[in-house]
mmCIF file of C-alpha atoms in Angstrom:
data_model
loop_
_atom_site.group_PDB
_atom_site.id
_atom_site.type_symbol
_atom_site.label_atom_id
_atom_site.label_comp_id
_atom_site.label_asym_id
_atom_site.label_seq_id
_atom_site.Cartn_x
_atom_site.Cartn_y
_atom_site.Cartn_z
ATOM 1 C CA UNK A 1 11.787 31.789 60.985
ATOM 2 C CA UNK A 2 12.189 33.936 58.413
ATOM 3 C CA UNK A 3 10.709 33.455 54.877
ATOM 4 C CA UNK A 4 11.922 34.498 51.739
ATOM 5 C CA UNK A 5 9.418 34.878 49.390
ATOM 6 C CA UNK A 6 11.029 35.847 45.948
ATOM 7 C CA UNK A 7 13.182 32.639 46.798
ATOM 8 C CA UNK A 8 10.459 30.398 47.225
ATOM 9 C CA UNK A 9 8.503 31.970 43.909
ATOM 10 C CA UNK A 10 11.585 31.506 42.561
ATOM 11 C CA UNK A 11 12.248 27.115 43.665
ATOM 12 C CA UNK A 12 8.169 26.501 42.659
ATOM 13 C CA UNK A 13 8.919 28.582 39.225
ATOM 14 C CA UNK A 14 12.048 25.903 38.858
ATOM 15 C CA UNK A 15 10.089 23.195 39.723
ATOM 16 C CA UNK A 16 7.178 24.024 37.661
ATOM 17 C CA UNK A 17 9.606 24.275 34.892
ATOM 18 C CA UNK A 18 11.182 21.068 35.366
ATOM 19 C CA UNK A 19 7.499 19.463 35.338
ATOM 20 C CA UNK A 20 6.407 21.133 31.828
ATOM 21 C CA UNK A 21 9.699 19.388 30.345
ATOM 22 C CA UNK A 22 8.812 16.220 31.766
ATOM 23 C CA UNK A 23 5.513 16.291 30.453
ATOM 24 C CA UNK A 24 6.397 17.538 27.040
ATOM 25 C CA UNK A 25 9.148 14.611 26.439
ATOM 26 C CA UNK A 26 6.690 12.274 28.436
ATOM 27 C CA UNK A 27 3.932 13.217 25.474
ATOM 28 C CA UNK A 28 6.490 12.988 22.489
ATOM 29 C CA UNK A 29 7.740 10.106 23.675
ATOM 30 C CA UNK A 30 4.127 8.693 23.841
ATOM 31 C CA UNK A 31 3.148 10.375 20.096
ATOM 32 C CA UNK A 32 6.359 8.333 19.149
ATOM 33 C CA UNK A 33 5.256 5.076 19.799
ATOM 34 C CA UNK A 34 1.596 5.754 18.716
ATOM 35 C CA UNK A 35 2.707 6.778 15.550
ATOM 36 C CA UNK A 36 4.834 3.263 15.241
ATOM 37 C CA UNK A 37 1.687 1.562 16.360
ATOM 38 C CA UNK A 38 0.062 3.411 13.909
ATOM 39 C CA UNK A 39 2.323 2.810 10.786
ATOM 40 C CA UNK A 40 2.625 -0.985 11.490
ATOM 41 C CA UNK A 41 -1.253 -1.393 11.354
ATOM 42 C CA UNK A 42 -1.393 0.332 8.306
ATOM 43 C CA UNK A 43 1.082 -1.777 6.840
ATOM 44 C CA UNK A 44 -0.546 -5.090 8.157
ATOM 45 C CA UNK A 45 -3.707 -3.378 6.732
ATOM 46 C CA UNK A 46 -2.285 -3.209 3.357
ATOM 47 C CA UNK A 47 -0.714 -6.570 3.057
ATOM 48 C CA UNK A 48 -4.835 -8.011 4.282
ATOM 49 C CA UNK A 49 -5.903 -6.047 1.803
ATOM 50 C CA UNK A 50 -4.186 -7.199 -1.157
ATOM 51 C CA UNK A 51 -4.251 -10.947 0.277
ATOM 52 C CA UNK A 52 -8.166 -10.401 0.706
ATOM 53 C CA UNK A 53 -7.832 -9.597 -3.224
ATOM 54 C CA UNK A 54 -5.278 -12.703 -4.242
ATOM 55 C CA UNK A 55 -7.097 -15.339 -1.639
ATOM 56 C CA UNK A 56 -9.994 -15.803 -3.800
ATOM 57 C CA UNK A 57 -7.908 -16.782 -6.814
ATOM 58 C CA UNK A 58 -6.218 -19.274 -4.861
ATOM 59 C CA UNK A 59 -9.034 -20.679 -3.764
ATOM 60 C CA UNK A 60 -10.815 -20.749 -6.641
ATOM 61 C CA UNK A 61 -9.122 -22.596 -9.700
ATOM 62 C CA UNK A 62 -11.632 -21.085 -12.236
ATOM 63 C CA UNK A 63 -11.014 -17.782 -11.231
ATOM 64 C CA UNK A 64 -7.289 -18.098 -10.986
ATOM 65 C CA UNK A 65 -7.997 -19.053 -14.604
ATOM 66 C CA UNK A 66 -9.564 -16.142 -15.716
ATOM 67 C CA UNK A 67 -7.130 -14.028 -14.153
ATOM 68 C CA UNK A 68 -4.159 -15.655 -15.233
ATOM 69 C CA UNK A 69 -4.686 -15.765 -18.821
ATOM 70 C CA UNK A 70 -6.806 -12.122 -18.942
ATOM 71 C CA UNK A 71 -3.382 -11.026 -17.826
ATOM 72 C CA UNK A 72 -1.608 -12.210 -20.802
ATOM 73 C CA UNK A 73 -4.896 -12.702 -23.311
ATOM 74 C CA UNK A 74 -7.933 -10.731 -22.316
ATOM 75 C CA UNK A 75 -9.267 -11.384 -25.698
ATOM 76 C CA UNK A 76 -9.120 -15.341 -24.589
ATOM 77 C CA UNK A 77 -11.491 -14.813 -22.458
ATOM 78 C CA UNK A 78 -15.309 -15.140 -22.716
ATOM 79 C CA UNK A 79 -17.114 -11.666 -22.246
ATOM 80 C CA UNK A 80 -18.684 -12.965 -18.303
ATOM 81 C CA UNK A 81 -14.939 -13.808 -17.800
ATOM 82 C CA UNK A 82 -13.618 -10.251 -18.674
ATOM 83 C CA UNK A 83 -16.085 -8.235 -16.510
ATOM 84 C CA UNK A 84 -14.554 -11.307 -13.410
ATOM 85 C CA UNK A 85 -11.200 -10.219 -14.767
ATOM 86 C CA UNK A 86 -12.488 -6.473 -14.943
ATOM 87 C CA UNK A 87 -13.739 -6.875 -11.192
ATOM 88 C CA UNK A 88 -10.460 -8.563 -9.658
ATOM 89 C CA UNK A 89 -8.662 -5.763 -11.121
ATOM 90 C CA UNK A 90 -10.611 -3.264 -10.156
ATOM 91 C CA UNK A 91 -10.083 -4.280 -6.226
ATOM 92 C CA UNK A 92 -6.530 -4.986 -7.253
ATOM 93 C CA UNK A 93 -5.566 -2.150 -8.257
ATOM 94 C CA UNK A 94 -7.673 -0.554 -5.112
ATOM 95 C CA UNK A 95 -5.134 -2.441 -3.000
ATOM 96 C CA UNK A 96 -2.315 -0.828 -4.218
ATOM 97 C CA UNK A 97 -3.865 2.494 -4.632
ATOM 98 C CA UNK A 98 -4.143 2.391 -0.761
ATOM 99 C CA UNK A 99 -0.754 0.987 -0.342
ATOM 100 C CA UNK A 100 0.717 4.215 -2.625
ATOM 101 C CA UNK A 101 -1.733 6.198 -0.866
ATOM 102 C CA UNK A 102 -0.041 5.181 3.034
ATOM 103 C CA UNK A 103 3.574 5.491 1.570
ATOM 104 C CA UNK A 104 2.976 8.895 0.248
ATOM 105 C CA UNK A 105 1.312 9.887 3.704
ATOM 106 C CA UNK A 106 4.679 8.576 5.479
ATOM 107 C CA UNK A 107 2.092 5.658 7.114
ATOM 108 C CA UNK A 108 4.123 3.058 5.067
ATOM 109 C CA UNK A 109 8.162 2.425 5.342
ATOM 110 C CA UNK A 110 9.853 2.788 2.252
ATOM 111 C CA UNK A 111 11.916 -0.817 2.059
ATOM 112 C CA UNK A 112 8.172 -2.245 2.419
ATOM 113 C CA UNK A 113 6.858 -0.031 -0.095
ATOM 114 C CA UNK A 114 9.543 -0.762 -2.691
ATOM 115 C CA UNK A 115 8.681 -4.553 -2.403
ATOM 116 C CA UNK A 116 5.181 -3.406 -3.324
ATOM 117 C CA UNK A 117 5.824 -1.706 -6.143
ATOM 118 C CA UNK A 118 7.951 -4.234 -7.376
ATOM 119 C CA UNK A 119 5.312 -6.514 -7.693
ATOM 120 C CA UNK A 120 3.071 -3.755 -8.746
ATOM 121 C CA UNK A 121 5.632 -3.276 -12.082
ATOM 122 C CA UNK A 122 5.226 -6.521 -12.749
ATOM 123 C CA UNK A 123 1.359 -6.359 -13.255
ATOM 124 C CA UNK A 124 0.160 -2.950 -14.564
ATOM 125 C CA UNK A 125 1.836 -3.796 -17.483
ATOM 126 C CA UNK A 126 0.963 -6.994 -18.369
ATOM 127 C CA UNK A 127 -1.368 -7.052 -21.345
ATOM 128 C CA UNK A 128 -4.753 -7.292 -19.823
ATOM 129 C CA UNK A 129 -4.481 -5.200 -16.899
ATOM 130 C CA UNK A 130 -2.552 -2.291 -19.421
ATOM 131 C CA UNK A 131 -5.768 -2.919 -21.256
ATOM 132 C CA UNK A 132 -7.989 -2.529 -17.902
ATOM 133 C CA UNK A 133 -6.200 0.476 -17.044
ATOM 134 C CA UNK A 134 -6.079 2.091 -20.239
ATOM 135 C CA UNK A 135 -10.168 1.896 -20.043
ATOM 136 C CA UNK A 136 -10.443 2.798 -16.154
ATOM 137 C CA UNK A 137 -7.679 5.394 -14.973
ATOM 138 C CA UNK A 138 -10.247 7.407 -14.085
ATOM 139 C CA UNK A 139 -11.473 5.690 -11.284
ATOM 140 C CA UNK A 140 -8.769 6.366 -9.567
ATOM 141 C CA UNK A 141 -6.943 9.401 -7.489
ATOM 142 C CA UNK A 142 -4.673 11.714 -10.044
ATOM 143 C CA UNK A 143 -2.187 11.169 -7.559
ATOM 144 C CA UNK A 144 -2.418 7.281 -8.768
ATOM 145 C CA UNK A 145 -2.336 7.861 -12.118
ATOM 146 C CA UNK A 146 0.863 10.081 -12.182
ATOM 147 C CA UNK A 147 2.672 6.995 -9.881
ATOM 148 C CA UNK A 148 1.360 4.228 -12.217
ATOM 149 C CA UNK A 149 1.656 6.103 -15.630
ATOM 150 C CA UNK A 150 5.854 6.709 -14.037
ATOM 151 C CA UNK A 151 6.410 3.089 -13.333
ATOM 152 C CA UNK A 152 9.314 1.902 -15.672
ATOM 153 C CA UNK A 153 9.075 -2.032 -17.263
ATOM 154 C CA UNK A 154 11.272 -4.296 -15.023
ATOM 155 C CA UNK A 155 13.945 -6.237 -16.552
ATOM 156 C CA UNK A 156 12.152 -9.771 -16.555
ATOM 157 C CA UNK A 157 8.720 -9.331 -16.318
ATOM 158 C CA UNK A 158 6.392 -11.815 -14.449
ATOM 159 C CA UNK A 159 3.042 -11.839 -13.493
ATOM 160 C CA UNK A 160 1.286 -15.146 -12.184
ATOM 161 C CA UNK A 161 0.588 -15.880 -16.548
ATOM 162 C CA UNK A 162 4.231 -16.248 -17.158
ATOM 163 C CA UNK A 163 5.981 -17.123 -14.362
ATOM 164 C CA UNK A 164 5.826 -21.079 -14.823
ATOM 165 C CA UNK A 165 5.899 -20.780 -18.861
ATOM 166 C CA UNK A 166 8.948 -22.735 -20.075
ATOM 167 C CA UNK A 167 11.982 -21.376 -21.164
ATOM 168 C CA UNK A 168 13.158 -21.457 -24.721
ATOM 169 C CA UNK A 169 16.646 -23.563 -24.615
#
């Protein structure tokens, strides 16, 4: 029997070939579905994050007090109430930071994120946290500041201080 050799270097070249490309679209294929792992834990870590914010005021009936009315009348409050309402915004804001933060790092889909910053509209500008943020945009990232300081009004604005106020007939 008679071997060829350049023929056979030739098949195990082919076949060696053949694995790589395997491999490779095995690999993307698994970097594909770890990055969807990936983004949906972020986004379940976001919504935990700003429920682990809001959960305490639901809980609490004098602290969904204070922050009700500090976000329509800071002055209302009593100065130990403020630095509550300072503190609940403080980790409010946080939470959407890191929301902002995932979007901008594609880790957060974009109809999600638009939901978020709906809601996030509706509360930077309500009086007392304007007034919070006016006196703390510092503490957070630049890139923040230049999302929150672009956010235009929304046409009806409510916030959990005005969204069971009567009407006027």
């Amino acid at each position: 029997m008679d071997w060829n050799w350049d023929a056979i270097s030739a098949i195990s070249q082919l076949i060696g070939s053949v694995a790589v490309v395997f491999s490779v679209l095995y690999l993307a294929i698994q970097v594909h579905r770890s990055t969807r792992v990936a983004k949906l834990a972020t986004q379940d870590a976001a919504a935990t994050a700003l429920r682990d914010v809001t959960k305490p005021l639901m809980e609490n009936a004098d602290l969904e007090r204070i922050w009700r009315i500090g976000l329509e009348d800071i002055g209302a409050l009593s100065v130990e109430e403020r630095a509550r309402f300072f503190h609940a915004a403080y980790q409010f804001l946080k939470a959407f930071e890191t929301i902002h933060f995932h979007y901008v790092y594609g880790l957060m889909d974009k109809e999600l994120f638009e939901g978020w910053h709906g809601l996030l509209r509706h509360y930077i500008l309500a009086p007392g946290m304007a007034h919070y943020w006016k006196l703390r945009p510092d503490i957070f990232s630049q890139r923040f500041r230049n999302f929150v300081d672009s956010l235009a009004p929304p046409p009806d604005q409510r916030t959990v201080g005005t969204l069971f106020k009567e009407e006027p007939s």
